[in-house]
XYZ file of C-alpha atoms in Angstrom:
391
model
C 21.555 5.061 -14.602
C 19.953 2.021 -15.898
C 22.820 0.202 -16.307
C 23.824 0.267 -12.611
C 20.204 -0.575 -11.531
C 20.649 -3.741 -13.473
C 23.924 -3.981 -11.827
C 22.781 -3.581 -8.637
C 19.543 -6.089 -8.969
C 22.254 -8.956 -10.005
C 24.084 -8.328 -7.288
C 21.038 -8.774 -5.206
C 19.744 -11.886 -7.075
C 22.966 -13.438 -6.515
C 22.605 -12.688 -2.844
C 19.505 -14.043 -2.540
C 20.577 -17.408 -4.753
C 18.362 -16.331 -7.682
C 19.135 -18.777 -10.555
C 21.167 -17.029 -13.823
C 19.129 -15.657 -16.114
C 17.590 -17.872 -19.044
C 15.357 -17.513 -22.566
C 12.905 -18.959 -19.937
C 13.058 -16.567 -16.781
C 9.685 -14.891 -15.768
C 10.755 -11.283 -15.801
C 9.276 -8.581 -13.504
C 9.390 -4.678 -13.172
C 9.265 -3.073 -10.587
C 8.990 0.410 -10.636
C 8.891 1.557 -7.166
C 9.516 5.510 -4.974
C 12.732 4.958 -4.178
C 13.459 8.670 -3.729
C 11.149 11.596 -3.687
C 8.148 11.854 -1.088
C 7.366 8.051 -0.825
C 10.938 6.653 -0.610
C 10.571 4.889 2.604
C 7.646 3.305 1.363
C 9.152 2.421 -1.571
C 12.094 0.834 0.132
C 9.591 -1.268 2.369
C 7.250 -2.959 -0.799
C 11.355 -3.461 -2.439
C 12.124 -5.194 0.424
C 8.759 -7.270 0.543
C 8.711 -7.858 -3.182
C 12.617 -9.447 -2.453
C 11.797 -11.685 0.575
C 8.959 -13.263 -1.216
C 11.060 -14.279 -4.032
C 14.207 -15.028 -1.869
C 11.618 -17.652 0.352
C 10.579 -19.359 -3.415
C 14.148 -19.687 -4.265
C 14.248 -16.919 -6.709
C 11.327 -18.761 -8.918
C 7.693 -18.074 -9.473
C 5.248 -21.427 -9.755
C 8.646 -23.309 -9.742
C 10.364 -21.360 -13.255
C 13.193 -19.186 -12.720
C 12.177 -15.637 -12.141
C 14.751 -12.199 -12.567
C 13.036 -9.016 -10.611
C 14.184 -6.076 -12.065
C 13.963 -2.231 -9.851
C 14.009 0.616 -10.798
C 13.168 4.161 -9.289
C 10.409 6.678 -10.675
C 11.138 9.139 -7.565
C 7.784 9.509 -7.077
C 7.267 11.865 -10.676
C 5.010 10.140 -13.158
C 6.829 11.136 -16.375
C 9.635 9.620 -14.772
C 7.643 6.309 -14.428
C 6.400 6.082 -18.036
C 10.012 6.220 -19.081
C 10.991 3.294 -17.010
C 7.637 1.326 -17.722
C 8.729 1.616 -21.376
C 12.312 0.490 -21.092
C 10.512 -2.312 -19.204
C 8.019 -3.175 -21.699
C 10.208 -2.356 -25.022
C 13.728 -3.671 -23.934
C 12.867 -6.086 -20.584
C 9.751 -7.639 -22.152
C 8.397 -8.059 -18.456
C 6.052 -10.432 -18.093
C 4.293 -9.291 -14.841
C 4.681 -5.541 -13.128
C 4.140 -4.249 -9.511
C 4.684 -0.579 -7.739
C 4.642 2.130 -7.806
C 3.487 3.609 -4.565
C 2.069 7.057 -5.558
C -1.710 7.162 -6.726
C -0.896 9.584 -9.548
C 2.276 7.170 -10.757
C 0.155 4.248 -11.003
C -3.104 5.969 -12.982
C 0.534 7.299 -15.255
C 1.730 3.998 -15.967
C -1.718 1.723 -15.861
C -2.658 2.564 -19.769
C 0.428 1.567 -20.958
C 0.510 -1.305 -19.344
C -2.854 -2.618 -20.595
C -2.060 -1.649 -23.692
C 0.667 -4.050 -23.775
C -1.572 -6.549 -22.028
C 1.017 -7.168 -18.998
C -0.795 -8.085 -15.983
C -0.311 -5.237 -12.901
C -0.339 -6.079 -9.549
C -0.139 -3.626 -7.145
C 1.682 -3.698 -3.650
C -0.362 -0.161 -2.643
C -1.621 2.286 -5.074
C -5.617 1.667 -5.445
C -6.866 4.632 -7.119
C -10.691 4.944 -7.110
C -10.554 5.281 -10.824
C -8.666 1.781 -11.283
C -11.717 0.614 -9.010
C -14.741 1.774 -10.882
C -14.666 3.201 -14.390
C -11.080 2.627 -15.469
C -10.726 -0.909 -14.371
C -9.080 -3.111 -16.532
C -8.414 -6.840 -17.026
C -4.495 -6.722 -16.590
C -4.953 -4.699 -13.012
C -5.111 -6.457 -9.899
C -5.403 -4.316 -6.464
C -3.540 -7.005 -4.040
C -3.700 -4.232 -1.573
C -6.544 -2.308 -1.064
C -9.023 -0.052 -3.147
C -7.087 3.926 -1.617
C -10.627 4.650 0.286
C -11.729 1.454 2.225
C -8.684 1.901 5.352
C -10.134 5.189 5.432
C -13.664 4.392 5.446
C -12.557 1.663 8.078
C -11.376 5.194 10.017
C -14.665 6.588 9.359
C -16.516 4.050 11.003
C -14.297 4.097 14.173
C -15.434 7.669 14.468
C -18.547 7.485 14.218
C -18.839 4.484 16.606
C -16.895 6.911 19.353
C -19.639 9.843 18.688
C -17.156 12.178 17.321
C -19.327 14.976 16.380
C -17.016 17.998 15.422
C -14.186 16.221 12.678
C -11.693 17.943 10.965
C -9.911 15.504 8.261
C -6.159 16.153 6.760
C -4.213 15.208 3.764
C -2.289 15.707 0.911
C -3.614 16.736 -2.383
C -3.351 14.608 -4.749
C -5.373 11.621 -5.688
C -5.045 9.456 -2.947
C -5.372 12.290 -0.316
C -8.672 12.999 -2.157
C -9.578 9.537 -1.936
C -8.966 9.446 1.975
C -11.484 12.100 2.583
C -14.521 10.681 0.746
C -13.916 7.286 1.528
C -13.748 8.447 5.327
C -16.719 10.859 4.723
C -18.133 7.534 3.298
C -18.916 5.693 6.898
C -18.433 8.461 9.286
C -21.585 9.901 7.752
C -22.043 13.327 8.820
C -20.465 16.455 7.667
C -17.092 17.244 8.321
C -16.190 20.361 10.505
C -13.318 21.208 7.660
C -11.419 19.205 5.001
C -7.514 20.594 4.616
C -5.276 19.369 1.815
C -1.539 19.650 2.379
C 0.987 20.069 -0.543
C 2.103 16.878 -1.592
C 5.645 16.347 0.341
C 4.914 19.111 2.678
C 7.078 18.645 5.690
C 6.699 22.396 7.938
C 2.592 22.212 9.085
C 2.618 25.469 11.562
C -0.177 26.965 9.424
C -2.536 23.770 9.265
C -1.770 23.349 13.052
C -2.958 26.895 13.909
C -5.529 26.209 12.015
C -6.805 23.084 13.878
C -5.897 25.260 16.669
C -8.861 27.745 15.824
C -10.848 25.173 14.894
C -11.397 23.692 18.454
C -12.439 20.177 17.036
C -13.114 16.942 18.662
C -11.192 14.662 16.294
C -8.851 14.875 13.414
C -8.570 12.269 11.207
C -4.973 12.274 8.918
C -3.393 10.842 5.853
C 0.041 11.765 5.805
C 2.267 8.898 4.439
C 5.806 8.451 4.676
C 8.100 11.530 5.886
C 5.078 14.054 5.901
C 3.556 11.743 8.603
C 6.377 11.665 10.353
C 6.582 15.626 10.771
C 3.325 16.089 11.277
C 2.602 14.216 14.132
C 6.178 15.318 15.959
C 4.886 18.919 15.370
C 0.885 18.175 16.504
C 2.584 16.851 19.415
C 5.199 19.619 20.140
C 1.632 22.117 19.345
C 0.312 20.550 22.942
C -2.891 19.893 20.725
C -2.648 16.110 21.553
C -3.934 17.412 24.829
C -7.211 18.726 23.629
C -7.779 16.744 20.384
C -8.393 13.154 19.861
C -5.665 12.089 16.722
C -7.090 9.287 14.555
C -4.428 8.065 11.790
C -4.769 6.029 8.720
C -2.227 3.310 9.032
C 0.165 5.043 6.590
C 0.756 7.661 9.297
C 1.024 4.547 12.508
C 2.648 2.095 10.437
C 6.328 0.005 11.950
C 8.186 2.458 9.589
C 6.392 5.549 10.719
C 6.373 4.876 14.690
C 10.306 4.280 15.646
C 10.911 7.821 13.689
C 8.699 9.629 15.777
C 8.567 7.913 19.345
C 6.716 8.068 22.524
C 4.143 10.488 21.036
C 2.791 7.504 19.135
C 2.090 6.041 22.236
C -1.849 5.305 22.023
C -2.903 6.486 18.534
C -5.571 4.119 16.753
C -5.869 3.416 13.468
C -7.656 0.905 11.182
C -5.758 -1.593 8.656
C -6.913 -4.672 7.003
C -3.096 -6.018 8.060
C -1.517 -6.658 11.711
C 2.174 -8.586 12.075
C -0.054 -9.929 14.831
C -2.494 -11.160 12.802
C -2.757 -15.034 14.022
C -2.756 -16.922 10.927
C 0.262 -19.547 9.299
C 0.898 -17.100 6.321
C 1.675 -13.982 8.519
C 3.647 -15.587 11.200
C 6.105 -16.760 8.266
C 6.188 -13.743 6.328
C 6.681 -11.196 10.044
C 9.144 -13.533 10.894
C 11.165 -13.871 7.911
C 11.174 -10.358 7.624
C 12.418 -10.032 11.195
C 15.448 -11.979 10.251
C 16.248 -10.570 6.848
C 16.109 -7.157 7.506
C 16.169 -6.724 11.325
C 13.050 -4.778 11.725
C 8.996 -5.951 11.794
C 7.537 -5.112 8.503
C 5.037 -2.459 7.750
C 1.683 -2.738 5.268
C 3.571 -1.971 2.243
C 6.226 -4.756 2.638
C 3.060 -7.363 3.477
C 1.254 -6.458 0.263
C 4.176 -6.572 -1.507
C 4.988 -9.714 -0.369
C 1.411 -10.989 -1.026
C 1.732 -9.914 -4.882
C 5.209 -12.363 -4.865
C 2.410 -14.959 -3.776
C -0.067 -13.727 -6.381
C 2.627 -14.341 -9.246
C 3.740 -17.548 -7.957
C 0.281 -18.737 -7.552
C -0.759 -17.627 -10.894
C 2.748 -18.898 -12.487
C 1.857 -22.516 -11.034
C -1.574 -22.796 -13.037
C -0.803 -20.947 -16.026
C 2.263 -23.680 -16.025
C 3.873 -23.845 -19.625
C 1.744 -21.082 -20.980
C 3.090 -18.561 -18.102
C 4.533 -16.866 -21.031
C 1.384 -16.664 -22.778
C -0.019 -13.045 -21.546
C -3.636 -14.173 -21.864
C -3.403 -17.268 -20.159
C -1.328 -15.748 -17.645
C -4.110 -12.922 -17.178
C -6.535 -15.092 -16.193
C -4.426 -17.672 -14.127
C -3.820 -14.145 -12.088
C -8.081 -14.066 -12.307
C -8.636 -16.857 -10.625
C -7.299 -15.566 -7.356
C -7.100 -18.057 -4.573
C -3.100 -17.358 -3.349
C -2.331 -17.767 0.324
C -1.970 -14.070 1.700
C -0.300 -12.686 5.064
C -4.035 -11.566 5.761
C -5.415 -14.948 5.742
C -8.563 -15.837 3.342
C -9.213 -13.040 0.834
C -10.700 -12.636 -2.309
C -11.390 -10.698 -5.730
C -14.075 -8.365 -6.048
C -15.729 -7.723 -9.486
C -13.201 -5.315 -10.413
C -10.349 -7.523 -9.458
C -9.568 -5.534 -6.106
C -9.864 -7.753 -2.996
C -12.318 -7.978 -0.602
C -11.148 -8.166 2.813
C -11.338 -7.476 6.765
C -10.607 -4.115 8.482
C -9.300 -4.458 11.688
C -8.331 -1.492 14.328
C -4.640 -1.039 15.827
C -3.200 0.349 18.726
C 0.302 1.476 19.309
C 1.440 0.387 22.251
C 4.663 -0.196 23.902
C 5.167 -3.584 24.687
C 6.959 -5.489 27.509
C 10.766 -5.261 25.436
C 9.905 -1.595 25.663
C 9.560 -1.205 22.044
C 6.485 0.776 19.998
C 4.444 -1.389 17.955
C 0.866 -1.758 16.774
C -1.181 -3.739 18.719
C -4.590 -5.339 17.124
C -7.407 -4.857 18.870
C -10.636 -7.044 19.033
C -13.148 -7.584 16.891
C -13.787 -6.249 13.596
C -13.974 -2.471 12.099
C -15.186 -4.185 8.523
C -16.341 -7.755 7.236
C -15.136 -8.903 3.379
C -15.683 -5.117 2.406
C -15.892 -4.398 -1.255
C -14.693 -1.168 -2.204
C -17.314 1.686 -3.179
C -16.482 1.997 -7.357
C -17.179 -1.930 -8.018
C -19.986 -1.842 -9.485
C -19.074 1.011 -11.919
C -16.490 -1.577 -13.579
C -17.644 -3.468 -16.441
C -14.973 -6.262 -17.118
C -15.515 -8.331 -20.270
C-alpha cells in the first residue's frame, strides 16, 4: 500500500513540476483522513498542502522539497504506523495532518521525540495547548475551542437563553462544548454527544424536539454535518429553532452537499475566501483554478502551513536540515497567511481574529459564506496558554 502512495505522490509532483528528488530535498509527511469519518476534510488540507507547494515551484525557502501522503483513515494506530515509516525510512524533516483530534494527540509524542517540527493544518487539541505543549508543535490553525467560543459569544450577544449544544464524542467534540460554554456564559439547557461518524440522528432530533429550545449550537464535521442538518431540516425544526453551526458544519465543502437549507445559517471562523487582504485573494483564487471549486478552512490552513515551512526554510537557510535550527526558524513566526497578520501565542498556537459568516446565495445563484461586519473576537489567545511552560 505504501508503495503505490509513493507512486501516486510522484505522479503528482511531476504534475505539479516538482524538481526530482535529491540528498538535499526537504522531505514532508503528511499523514492526512483520507478515508474514514474525516475524508473530505482530509482531501481539502491535501489539496491545500499541494497548491502551496505547486505556487513555490515545488521548493520550500527556495530548496527542493518532495511531499509525501499518506492515509491514517481517521484510526490512530493506523497513524503511528505511518508516522514511523515516515520518521524511520522517509527521515521527514517537517510533518502536517492529520485532521482528527485523537490522531494528532496519537502521533504528537512520537514526533517530539524525534524532534521533527509539527505543523498542523486543523487538529488543536486543548491538551497540545496547555499542559502537553511542546517545542516541535505549531497550531497554524486554531487552538479546537476558540471557533467555538467565537459561537458562544454570538449567542450570547443574540440573548439566547434556552441552548442546547451537539457533537461528537471524542476530543474535539468535547472541546467544542467548553470552549462554547466558555463565552456564552450561562448554563446550557443540555449537552448531547453523537457517536463519532454517526450519520442517522432521528433520536437526537426527537430529542431537541422535546426539548423546545431556543438555539442549538452544532459540531458535526465532514459527512455527519452533512446528514445532520438535511435531517434537522426535513424534522421542520428549522422552523421553531434558531441553528448556529461551527464552521466545520457551514464550510464550501459542507454547503453544495446539502443545499438551499443552508440558506441563512451563521457561523463564526477566523477565515473568509472573502477576507480582503493580498494573501487570500491569491490563495481563493488559485484554488479556484486548480481545482474548480472555492476552498474551505481546512485547505486555507493547510495552505498557510506550506507558507510556515517556506518561511521557516528561508531563515534556517543551509541549516534547514539541522532540526534545532529549523525548530526555531519555525519559532520565529512572521509568514504571510491567507488570514492576514497573525501571530504565535506562548504555546506556539496563533493568535488571531474571529469573524462571523453567513451563507448566502449570491447573484450567480450559488451558496457561499458571506462575512459579515465587524468582529466576533480580537487577536484571541486560546484558553490553555498559560498552562504551557516552553523552555
Amino acid at each position: 500500500m505504501r508503495h503505490q502512495a509513493l507512486v501516486r505522490i510522484a505522479a503528482a509532483a511531476l504534475a505539479l513540476g516538482v524538481a526530482g528528488v535529491s540528498a538535499q530535498t526537504l522531505k514532508v509527511g503528511a499523514a492526512l483522513d483520507l478515508s474514514g469519518p474525516f475524508a473530505g476534510p482530509g482531501a481539502e488540507v491535501r489539496d491545500g498542502l499541494q497548491l502551496g507547494l505547486k505556487l513555490l515551484g515545488g521548493k520550500l525557502g527556495g530548496q527542493p522539497a518532495e511531499l509525501l501522503v499518506a492515509d491514517t483513515a481517521g484510526n490512530p494506530q493506523q497513524a503511528r504506523q505511518v508516522v514511523e515509516r515516515f520518521l524511520q525510512q522517509d527521515k521527514v524533516n517537517l510533518f502536517t495532518g492529520p485532521v482528527a483530534s485523537n490522531v494528532a494527540l496519537a502521533v504528537a509524542p512520537l514526533l517530539a521525540a524525534a524532534k521533527v517540527p509539527y505543523l498542523t493544518p486543523n487538529a488543536g487539541p486543548s491538551q497540545l495547548a496547555g499542559a502537553q505543549c511542546s517545542p516541535y508543535f505549531f497550531g497554524i490553525s486554531y487552538q479546537n475551542d476558540a471557533m467555538h467560543e467565537a459561537a458562544g459569544q454570538y449567542a450570547a450577544s443574540k440573548g439566547y437563553k434556552k441552548v442546547v449544544a451537539l457533537a461528537p464524542n471524542y476530543p474535539a467534540g468535547k472541546d467544542a462544548i467548553n470552549g462554547f460554554k466558555r463565552l456564552y456564559k450561562q448554563p446550557l439547557a443540555d449537552e448531547i454527544y453523537t457517536k463519532l461518524g454517526q450519520l442517522d440522528f432521528a433520536a437526537e432530533l426527537a430529542q431537541l424536539r422535546a426539548a423546545k429550545p431556543d438555539a442549538i449550537y452544532i459540531f458535526q464535521p465532514g459527512g455527519m454535518g452533512i446528514n445532520f442538518i438535511k435531517q434537522f431540516a426535513g424534522a421542520g425544526l428549522a422552523k421553531d429553532v434558531v441553528l448556529i453551526s461551527s464552521p466545520f458544519t457551514a464550510d464550501e465543502d459542507i454547503i453544495p452537499a446539502v443545499g438551499e437549507s443552508m440558506v441563512g445559517l451563521y457561523n463564526p471562523s477566523s477565515w473568509a475566501h472573502d477576507l480582503d487582504n493580498a494573501a487570500n485573494k491569491t490563495f481563493v483564487a488559485e484554488f479556484r483554478k486548480a481545482y474548480g471549486r472555492t476552498p474551505s478552512l481546512y485547505a486555507a490552513f493547510a495552505y498557510d502551513v506550506v507558507s510556515a515551512m517556506d518561511t521557516a526554510v528561508r531563515q534556517a537557510g543551509a541549516k534547514a536540515t539541522d532540526k534545532d535550527a529549523l525548530r526555531q526558524a519555525l519559532a520565529r513566526g512572521g509568514f504571510t497567511s491567507v488570514r492576514g497578520t497573525v501571530k504565535y501565542g506562548p504555546n506556539q498556537f496563533i493568535t488571531q481574529d474571529y469573524y462571523l459568516r453567513r451563507v448566502v446565495k449570491g447573484g450567480d445563484g450559488k451558496l457561499t459564506n458571506q462575512l459579515q461586519p465587524g468582529k466576533l473576537l480580537t487577536d484571541h489567545q486560546d484558553a490553555y496558554a498559560a498552562e504551557c511552560k516552553l523552555s
